[in-house]
Short mmCIF file of C-alpha atoms and ligand atoms in Angstrom, two decimals:
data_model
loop_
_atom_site.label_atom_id
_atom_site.label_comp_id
_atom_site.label_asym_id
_atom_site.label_seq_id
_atom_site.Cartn_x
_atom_site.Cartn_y
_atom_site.Cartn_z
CA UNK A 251 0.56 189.87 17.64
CA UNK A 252 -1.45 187.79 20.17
CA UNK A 253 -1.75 189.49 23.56
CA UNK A 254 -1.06 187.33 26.70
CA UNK A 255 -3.97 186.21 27.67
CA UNK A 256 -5.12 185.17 24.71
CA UNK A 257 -1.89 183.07 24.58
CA UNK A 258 -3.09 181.82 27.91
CA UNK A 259 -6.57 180.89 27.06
CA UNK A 260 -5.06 178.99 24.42
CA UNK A 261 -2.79 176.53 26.82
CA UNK A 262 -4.70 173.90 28.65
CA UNK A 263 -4.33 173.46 32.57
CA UNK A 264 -3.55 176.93 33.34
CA UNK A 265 -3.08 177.37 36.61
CA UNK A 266 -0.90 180.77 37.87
CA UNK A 267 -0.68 179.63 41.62
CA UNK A 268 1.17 175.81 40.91
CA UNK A 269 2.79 176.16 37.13
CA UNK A 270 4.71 173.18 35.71
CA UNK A 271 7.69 174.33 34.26
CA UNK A 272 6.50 173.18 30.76
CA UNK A 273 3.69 175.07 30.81
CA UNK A 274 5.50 178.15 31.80
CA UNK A 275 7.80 177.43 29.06
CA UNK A 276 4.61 176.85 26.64
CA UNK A 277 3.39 180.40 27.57
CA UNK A 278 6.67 182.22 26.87
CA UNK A 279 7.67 180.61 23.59
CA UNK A 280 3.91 181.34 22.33
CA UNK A 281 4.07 184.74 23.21
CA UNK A 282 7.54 185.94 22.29
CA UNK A 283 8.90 186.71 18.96
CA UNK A 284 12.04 187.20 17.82
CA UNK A 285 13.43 190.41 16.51
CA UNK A 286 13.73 191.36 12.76
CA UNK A 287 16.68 193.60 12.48
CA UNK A 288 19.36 192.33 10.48
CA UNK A 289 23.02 193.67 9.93
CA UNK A 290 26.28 192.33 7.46
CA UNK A 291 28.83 191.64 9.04
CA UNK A 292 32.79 189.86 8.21
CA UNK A 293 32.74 186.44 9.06
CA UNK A 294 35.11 186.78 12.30
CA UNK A 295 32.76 189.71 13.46
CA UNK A 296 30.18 187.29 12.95
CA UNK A 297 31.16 184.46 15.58
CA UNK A 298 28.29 183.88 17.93
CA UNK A 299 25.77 185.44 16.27
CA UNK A 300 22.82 183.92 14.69
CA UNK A 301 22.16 183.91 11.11
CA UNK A 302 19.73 185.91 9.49
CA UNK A 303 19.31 183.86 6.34
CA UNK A 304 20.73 180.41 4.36
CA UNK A 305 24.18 180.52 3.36
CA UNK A 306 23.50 179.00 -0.08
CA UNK A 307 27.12 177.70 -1.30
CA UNK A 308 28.11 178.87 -4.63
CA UNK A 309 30.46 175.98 -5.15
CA UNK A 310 30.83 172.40 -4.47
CA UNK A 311 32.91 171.75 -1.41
CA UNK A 312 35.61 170.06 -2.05
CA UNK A 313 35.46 171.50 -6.12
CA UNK A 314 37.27 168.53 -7.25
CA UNK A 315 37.82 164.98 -6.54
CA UNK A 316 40.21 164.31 -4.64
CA UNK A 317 42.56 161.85 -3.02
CA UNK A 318 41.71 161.08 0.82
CA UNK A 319 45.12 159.76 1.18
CA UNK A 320 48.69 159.68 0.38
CA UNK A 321 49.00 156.32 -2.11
CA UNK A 322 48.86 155.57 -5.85
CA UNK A 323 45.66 156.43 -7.82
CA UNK A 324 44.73 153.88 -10.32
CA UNK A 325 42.37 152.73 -12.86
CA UNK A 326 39.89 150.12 -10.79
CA UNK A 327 40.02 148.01 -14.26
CA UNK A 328 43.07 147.74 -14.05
CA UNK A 329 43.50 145.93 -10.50
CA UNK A 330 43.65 142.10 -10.41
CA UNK A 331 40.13 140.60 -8.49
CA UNK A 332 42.46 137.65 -7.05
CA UNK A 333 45.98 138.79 -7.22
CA UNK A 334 48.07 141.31 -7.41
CA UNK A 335 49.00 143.56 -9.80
CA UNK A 336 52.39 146.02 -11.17
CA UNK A 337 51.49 149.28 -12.54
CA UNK A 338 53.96 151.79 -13.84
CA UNK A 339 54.24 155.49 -12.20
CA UNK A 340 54.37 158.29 -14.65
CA UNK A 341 53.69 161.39 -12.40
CA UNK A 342 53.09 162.64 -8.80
CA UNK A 343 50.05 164.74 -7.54
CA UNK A 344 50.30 167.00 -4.92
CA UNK A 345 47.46 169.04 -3.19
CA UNK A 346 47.31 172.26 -4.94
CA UNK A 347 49.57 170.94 -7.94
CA UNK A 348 47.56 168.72 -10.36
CA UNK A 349 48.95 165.83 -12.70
CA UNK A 350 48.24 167.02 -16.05
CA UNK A 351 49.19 164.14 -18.27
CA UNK A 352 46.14 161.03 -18.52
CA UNK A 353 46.78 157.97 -16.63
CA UNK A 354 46.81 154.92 -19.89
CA UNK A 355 46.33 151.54 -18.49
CA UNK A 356 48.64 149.93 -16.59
CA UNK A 357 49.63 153.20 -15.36
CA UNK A 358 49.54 154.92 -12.12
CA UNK A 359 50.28 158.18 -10.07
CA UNK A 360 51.59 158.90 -6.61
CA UNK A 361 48.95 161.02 -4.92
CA UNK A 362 49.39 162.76 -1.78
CA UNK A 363 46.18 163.63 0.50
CA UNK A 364 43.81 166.57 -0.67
CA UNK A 365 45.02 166.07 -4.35
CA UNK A 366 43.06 166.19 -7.46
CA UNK A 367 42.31 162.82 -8.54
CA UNK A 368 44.28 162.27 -11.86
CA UNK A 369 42.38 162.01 -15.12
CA UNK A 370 40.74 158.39 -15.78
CA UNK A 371 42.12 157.18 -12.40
CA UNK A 372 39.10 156.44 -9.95
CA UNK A 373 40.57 154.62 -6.43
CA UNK A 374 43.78 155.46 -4.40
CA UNK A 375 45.95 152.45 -2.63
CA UNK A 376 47.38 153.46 -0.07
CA UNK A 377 51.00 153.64 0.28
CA UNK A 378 51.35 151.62 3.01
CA UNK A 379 49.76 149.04 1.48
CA UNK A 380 51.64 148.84 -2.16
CA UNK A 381 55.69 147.21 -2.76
CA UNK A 382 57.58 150.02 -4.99
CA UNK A 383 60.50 148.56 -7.10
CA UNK A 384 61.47 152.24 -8.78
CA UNK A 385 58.59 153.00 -10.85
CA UNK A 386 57.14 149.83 -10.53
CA UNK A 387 54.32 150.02 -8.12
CA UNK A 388 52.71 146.38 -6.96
CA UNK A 389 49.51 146.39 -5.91
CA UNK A 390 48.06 143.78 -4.23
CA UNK A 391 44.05 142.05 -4.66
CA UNK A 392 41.31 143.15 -2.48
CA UNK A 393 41.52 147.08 -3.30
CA UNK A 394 37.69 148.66 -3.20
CA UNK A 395 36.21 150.72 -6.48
CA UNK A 396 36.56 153.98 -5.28
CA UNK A 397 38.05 153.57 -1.99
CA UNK A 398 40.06 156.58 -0.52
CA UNK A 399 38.61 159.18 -3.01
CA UNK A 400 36.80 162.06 -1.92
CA UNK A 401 33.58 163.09 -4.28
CA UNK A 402 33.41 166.82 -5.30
CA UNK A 403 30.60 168.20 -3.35
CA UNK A 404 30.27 165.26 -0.71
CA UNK A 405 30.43 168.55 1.79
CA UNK A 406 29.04 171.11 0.35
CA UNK A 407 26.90 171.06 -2.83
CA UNK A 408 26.59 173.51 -5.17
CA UNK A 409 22.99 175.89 -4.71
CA UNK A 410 21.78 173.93 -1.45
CA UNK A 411 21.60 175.83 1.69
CA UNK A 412 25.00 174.78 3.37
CA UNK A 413 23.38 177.14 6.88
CA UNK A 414 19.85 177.71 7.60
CA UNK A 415 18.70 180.60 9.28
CA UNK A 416 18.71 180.17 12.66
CA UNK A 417 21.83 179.01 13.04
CA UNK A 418 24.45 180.12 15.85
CA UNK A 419 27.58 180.87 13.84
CA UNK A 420 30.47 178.82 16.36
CA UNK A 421 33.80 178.00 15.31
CA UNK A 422 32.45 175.51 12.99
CA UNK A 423 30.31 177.29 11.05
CA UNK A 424 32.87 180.48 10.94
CA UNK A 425 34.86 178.03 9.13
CA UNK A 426 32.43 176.06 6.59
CA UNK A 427 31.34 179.66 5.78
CA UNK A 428 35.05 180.52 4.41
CA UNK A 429 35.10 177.61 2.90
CA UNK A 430 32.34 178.47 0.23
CA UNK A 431 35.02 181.36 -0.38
CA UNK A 432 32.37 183.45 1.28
CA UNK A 433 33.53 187.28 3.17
CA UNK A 434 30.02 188.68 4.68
CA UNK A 435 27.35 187.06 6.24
CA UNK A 436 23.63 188.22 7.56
CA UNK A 437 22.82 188.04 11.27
CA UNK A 438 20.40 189.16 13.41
CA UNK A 439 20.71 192.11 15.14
CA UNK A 440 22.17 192.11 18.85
CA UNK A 441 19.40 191.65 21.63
CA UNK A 442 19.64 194.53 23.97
CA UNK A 443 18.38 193.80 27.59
CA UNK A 444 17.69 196.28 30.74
CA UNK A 445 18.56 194.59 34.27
CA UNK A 446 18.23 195.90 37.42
CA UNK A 447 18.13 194.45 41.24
CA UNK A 448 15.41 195.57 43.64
CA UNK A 449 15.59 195.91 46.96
CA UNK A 450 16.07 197.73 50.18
CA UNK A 451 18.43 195.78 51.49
CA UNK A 452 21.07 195.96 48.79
CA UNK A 453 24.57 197.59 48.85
CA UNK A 454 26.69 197.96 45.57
CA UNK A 455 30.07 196.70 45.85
CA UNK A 456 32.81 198.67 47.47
CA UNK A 457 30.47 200.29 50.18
CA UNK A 458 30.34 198.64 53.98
CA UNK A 459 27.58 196.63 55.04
CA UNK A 460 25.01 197.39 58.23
CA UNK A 461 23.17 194.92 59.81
CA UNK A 462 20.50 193.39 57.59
CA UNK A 463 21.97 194.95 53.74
CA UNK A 464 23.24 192.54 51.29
CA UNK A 465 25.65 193.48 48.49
CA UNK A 466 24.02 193.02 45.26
CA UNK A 467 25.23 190.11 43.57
CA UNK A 468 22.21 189.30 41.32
CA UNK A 469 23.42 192.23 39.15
CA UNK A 470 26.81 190.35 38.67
CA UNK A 471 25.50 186.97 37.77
CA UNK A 472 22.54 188.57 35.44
CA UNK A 473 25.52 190.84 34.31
CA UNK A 474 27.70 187.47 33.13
CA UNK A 475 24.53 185.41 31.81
CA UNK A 476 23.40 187.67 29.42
CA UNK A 477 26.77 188.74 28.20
CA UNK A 478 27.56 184.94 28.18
CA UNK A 479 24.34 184.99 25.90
CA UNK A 480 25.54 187.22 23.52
CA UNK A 481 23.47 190.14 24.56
CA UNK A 482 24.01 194.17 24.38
CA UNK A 483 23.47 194.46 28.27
CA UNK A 484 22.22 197.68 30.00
CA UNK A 485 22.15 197.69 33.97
CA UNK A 486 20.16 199.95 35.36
CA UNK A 487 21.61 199.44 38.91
CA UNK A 488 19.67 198.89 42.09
CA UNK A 489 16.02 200.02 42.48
CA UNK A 490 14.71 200.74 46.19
CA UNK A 491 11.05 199.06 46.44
CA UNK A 492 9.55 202.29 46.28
CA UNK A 493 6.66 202.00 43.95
CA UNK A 494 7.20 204.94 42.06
CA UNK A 495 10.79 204.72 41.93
CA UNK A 496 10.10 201.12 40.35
CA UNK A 497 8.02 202.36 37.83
CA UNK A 498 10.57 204.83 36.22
CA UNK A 499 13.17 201.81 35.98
CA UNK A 500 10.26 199.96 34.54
CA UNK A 501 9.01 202.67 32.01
CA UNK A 502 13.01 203.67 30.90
CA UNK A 503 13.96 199.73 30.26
CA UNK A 504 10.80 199.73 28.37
CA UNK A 505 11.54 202.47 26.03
CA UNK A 506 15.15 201.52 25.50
CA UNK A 507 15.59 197.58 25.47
CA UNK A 508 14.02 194.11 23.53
CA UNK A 509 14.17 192.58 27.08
CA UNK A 510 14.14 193.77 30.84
CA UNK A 511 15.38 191.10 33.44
CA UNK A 512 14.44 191.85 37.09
CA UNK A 513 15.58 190.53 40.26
CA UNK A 514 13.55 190.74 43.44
CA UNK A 515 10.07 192.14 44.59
CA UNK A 516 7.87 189.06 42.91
CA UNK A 517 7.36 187.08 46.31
CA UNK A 518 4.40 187.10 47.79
CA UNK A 519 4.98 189.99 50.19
CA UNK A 520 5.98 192.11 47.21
CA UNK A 521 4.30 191.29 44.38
CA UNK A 522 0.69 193.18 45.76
CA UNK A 523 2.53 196.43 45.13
CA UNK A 524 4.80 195.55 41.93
CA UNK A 525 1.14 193.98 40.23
CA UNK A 526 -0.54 197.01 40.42
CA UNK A 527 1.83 199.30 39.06
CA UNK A 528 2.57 197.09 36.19
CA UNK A 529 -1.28 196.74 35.32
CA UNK A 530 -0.20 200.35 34.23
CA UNK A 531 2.68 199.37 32.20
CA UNK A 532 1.42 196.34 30.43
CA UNK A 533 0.47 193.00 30.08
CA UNK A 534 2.12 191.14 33.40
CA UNK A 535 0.57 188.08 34.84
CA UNK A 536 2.52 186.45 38.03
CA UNK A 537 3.36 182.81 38.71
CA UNK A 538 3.88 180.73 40.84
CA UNK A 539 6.17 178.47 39.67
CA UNK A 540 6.17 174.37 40.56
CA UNK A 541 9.86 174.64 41.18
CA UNK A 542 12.46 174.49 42.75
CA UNK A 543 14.54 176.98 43.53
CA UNK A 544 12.62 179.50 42.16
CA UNK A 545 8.64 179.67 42.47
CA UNK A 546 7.60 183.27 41.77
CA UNK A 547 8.27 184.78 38.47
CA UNK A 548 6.97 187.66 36.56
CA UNK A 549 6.20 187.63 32.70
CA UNK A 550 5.11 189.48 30.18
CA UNK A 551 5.33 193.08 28.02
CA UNK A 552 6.21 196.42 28.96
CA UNK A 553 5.65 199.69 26.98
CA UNK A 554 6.46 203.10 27.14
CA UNK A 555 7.43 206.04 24.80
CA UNK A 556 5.69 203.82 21.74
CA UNK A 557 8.06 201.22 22.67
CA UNK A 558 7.55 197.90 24.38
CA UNK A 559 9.75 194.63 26.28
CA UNK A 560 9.07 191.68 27.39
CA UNK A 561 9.42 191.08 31.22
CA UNK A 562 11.29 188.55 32.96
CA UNK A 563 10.85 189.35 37.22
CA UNK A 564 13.02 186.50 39.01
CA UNK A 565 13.06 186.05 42.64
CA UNK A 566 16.29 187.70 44.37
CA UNK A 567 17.17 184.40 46.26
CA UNK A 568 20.49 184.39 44.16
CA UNK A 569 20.16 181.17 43.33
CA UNK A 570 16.75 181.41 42.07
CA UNK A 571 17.56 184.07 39.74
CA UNK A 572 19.77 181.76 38.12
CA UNK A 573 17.92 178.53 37.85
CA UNK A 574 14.60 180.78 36.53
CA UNK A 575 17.19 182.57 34.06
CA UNK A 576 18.73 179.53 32.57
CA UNK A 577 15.52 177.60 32.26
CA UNK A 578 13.01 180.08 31.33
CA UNK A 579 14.87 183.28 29.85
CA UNK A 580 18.00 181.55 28.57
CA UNK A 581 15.47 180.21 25.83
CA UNK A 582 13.04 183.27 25.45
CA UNK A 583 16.18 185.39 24.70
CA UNK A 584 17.43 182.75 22.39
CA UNK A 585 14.39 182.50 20.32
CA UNK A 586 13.93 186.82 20.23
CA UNK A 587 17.51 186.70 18.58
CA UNK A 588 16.42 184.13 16.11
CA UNK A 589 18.21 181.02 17.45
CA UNK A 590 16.20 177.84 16.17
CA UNK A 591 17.71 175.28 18.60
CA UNK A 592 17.11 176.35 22.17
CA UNK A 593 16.81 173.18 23.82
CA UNK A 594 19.48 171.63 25.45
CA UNK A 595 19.97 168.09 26.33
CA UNK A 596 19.40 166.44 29.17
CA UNK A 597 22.21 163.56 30.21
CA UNK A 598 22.05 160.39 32.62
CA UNK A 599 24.03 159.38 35.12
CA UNK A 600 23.91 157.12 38.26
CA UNK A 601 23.28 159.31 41.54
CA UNK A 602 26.03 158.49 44.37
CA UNK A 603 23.84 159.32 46.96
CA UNK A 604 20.22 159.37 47.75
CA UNK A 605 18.39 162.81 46.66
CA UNK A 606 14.81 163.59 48.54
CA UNK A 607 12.51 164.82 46.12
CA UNK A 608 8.38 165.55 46.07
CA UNK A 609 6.32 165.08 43.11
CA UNK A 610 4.43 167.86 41.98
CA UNK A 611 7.56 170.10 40.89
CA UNK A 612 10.51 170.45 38.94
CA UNK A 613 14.12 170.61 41.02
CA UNK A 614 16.94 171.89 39.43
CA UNK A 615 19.45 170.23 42.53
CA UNK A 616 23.43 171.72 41.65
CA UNK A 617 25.29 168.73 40.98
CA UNK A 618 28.95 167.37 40.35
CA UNK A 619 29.26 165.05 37.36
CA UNK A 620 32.30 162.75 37.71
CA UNK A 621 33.89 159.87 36.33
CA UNK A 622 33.83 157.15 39.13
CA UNK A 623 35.62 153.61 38.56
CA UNK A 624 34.71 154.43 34.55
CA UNK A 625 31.19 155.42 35.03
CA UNK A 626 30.12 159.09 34.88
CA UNK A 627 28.32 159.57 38.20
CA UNK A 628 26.67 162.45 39.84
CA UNK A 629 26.91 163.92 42.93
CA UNK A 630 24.85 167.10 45.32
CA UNK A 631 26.83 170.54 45.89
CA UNK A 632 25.90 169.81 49.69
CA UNK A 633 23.27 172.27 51.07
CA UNK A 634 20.67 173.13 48.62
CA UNK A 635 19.30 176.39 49.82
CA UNK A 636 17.77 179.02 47.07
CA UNK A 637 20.48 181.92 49.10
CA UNK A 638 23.13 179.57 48.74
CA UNK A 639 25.10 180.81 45.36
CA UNK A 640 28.45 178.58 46.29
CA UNK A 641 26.18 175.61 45.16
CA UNK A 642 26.43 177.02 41.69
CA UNK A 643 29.74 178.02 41.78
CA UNK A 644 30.94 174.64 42.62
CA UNK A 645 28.55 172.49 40.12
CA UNK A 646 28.90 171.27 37.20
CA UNK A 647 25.66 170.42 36.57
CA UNK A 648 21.98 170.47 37.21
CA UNK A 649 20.14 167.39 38.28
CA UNK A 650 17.06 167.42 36.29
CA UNK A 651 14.24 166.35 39.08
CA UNK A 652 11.08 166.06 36.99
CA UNK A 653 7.55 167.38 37.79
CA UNK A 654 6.64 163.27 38.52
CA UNK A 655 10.02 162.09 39.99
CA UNK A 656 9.98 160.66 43.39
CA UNK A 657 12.65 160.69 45.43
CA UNK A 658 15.96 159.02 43.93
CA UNK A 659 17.97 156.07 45.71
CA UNK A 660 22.12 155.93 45.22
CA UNK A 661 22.43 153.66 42.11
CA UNK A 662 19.12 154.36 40.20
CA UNK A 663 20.17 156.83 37.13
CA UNK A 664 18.68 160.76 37.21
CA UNK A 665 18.90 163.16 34.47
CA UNK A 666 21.16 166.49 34.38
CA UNK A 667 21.72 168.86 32.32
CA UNK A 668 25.92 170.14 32.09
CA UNK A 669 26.73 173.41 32.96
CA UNK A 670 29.58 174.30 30.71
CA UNK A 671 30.06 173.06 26.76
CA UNK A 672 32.56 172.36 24.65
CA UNK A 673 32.16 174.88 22.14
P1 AMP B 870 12.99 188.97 47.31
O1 AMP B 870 12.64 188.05 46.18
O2 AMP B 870 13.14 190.38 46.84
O3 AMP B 870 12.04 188.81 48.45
O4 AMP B 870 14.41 188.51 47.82
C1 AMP B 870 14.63 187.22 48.34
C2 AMP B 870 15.98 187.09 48.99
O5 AMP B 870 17.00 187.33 48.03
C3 AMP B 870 16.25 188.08 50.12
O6 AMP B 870 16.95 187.40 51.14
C4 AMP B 870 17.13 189.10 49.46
O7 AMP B 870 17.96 189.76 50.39
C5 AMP B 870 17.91 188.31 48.47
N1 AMP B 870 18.24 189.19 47.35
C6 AMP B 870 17.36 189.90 46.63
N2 AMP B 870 17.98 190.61 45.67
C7 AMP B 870 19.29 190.31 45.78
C8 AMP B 870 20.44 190.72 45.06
N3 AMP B 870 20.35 191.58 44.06
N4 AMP B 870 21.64 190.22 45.43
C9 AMP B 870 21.74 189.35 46.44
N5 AMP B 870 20.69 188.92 47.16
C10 AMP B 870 19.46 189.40 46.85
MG1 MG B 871 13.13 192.20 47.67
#
């Protein structure tokens, strides 16, 4: 395994006082690796985890061929090429209930949708589109070779990886795995991640506030992300900035989780102290981040008690945490639990109103998308301050302000990146 600054010698432009996001990025995926434990588990138990190895399908999806439709299946020789035709019914085929017999020519069978495709037959008309006179079914010219007939296997084939590994197991692919008939699949093993909020200024919940305390809401947001991620999560509470209070949390996350996610004591007044007593723990370089919200972060790996994390220390500015955690850790923890798609994609729409913005840093601006006289449009949350957490609670969406964008007129089109998905 590399250690971190080799990773670092190895990425060009390196520079820990202004950091383009993409480099930061570059330095955490090259670093991280994701974790090997694997576990069986029933496919419902199995529902957003990631798995472990290809689902290889021991059948053909559908097994047979089958009709797509409810109509007549006939032999394509026997259809007219300029006019219609009358074929004779001699059976009905249900879905689940085959037509034994073998279709002669001149012959046909009523079909209804998901049914196996009667022997010798190889296109269904549709029903709508026939004139029945008893068992005399008229079909008229035009009908395609093969049209409304589903091929066995055109799903799933038979001995080809119907999953890779890597893949998050949603509703989807809960399904497509019981429809290879399959009961148990392999996933990765949860992630388990430490947290903990630092600072002397912060009161836990249900106590009053004095002048100048805070209640700790950082804890409650990392709390939701990481479950939201699908992680085992372990909060370790609130930490005073008391060095050697600080390293305990440090050294106990270490020993017991994959991951430790901090809030506070990275900014420049605190970091002196929390720098020196990780050079103890472990490999930890601190950034400054071209960003915004969000420039000072903390990265790299923990150990104590033969065991070792990786370290993610966010800013406390309660926004900050967030924007760092969803576009830095969000994708480190994804990759240590196996995930192979991280990324997520970034949208445009047309800004309503102008957004300031200096080049030389990312901006992650809380946004509402909304669909304005037909045209999705985006607009700001209102004041943009890194202590302001309503702005997240009433987005949507990020705006996407890259390192090079300039600042953005009402009209011209900006990217963001939606909040919420579908599955
Ligand atoms: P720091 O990064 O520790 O200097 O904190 C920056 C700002 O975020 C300060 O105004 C803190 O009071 C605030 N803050 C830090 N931690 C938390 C937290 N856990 N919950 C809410 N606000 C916090
Ligand atoms: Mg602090």
């Amino acid at each position: 395994m590399a250690t971190l600054k080799e990773v670092i010698s190895c990425t060009s432009d390196y520079d820990p006082e202004a950091l383009p996001v993409a480099k930061a990025n570059e330095v955490i995926r090259s670093f991280i690796n994701p974790v090997s434990g694997v576990e069986k588990l029933r496919v419902r138990a199995a529902l957003g985890r990631v798995l472990a190895k290809d689902v290889v399908s021991p059948i053909d999806v559908p097994s047979h061929d089958n009709s797509a439709m409810d109509g007549y299946a006939v032999r394509n020789s026997d259809l007219g090429a300029g006019e219609p035709v009358t074929l004779t019914k001699i059976g009905t085929a249900y879905a689940g209930r085959e037509f034994t017999g073998e279709v002669g020519r001149g012959e046909c069978v009523r079909v209804m949708t998901g049914a196996v495709m009667p022997k010798n037959t190889d296109t269904v008309v549709i029903q709508e589109g026939v004139r029945v006179d008893g068992k005399r079914i008229t079909i008229p010219a035009g009908q395609e070779i093969g049209q409304n007939r589903r091929l066995a296997g055109e799903d799933l084939k038979k001995g080809k990886p119907a999953l890779k590994a890597g893949a998050l197991l949603r509703p989807a692919e809960i399904g497509l795995i019981a429809s290879l008939g399959i009961g148990e699949v392999s996933v990765r093993r949860r992630l388990k991640v430490a947290f903990f909020s630092t600072g002397d200024e912060l009161v836990s919940v249900g106590k009053k506030l004095k002048a100048g305390e805070v209640y700790d809401s950082n804890r409650y947001t990392l709390w939701g992300m990481l479950t939201r991620l699908g992680c085992e999560v372990v909060d370790l509470g609130v930490v005073r900035d008391d060095p050697k209070k600080l390293e305990a949390a440090f050294r106990k996350a270490a020993a017991l989780a994959d991951a430790v996610v901090t809030s506070g004591g990275v900014s420049v007044g605190e970091a002196d102290f929390t720098k020196q007593m990780m050079a103890k723990l472990g490999e930890v370089v601190f950034w400054k981040i071209a960003m915004r919200p969000g420039r000072p972060m903390a990265f790299g790996r923990i150990r104590a008690r033969g065991k070792s994390a990786y370290l993610f220390g966010l800013p406390g500015n309660p926004v900050a945490v967030m924007v760092t955690f969803y576009h830095f850790v969000r994708g480190a923890l994804l990759t240590m639990m196996g995930r192979c798609d991280t990324d997520l994609p970034l949208l445009r729409a047309k800004a309503a109103t102008p957004m300031r913005k200096k080049p030389g840093r990312t901006e992650y601006q809380r946004g509402i998308l909304e669909l304005k006289n037909g045209e999705w449009s985006v607009r700001l949350t209102g004041a943009q301050g890194s202590g302001i957490l309503r702005s997240m609670s009433e987005a949507n969406c990020f705006v996407v302000l890259g390192h090079q964008q300039e600042s953005v007129k009402a009209g011209d089109y900006v990217e963001l990146m939606v909040m919420d998905g579908l599955v």
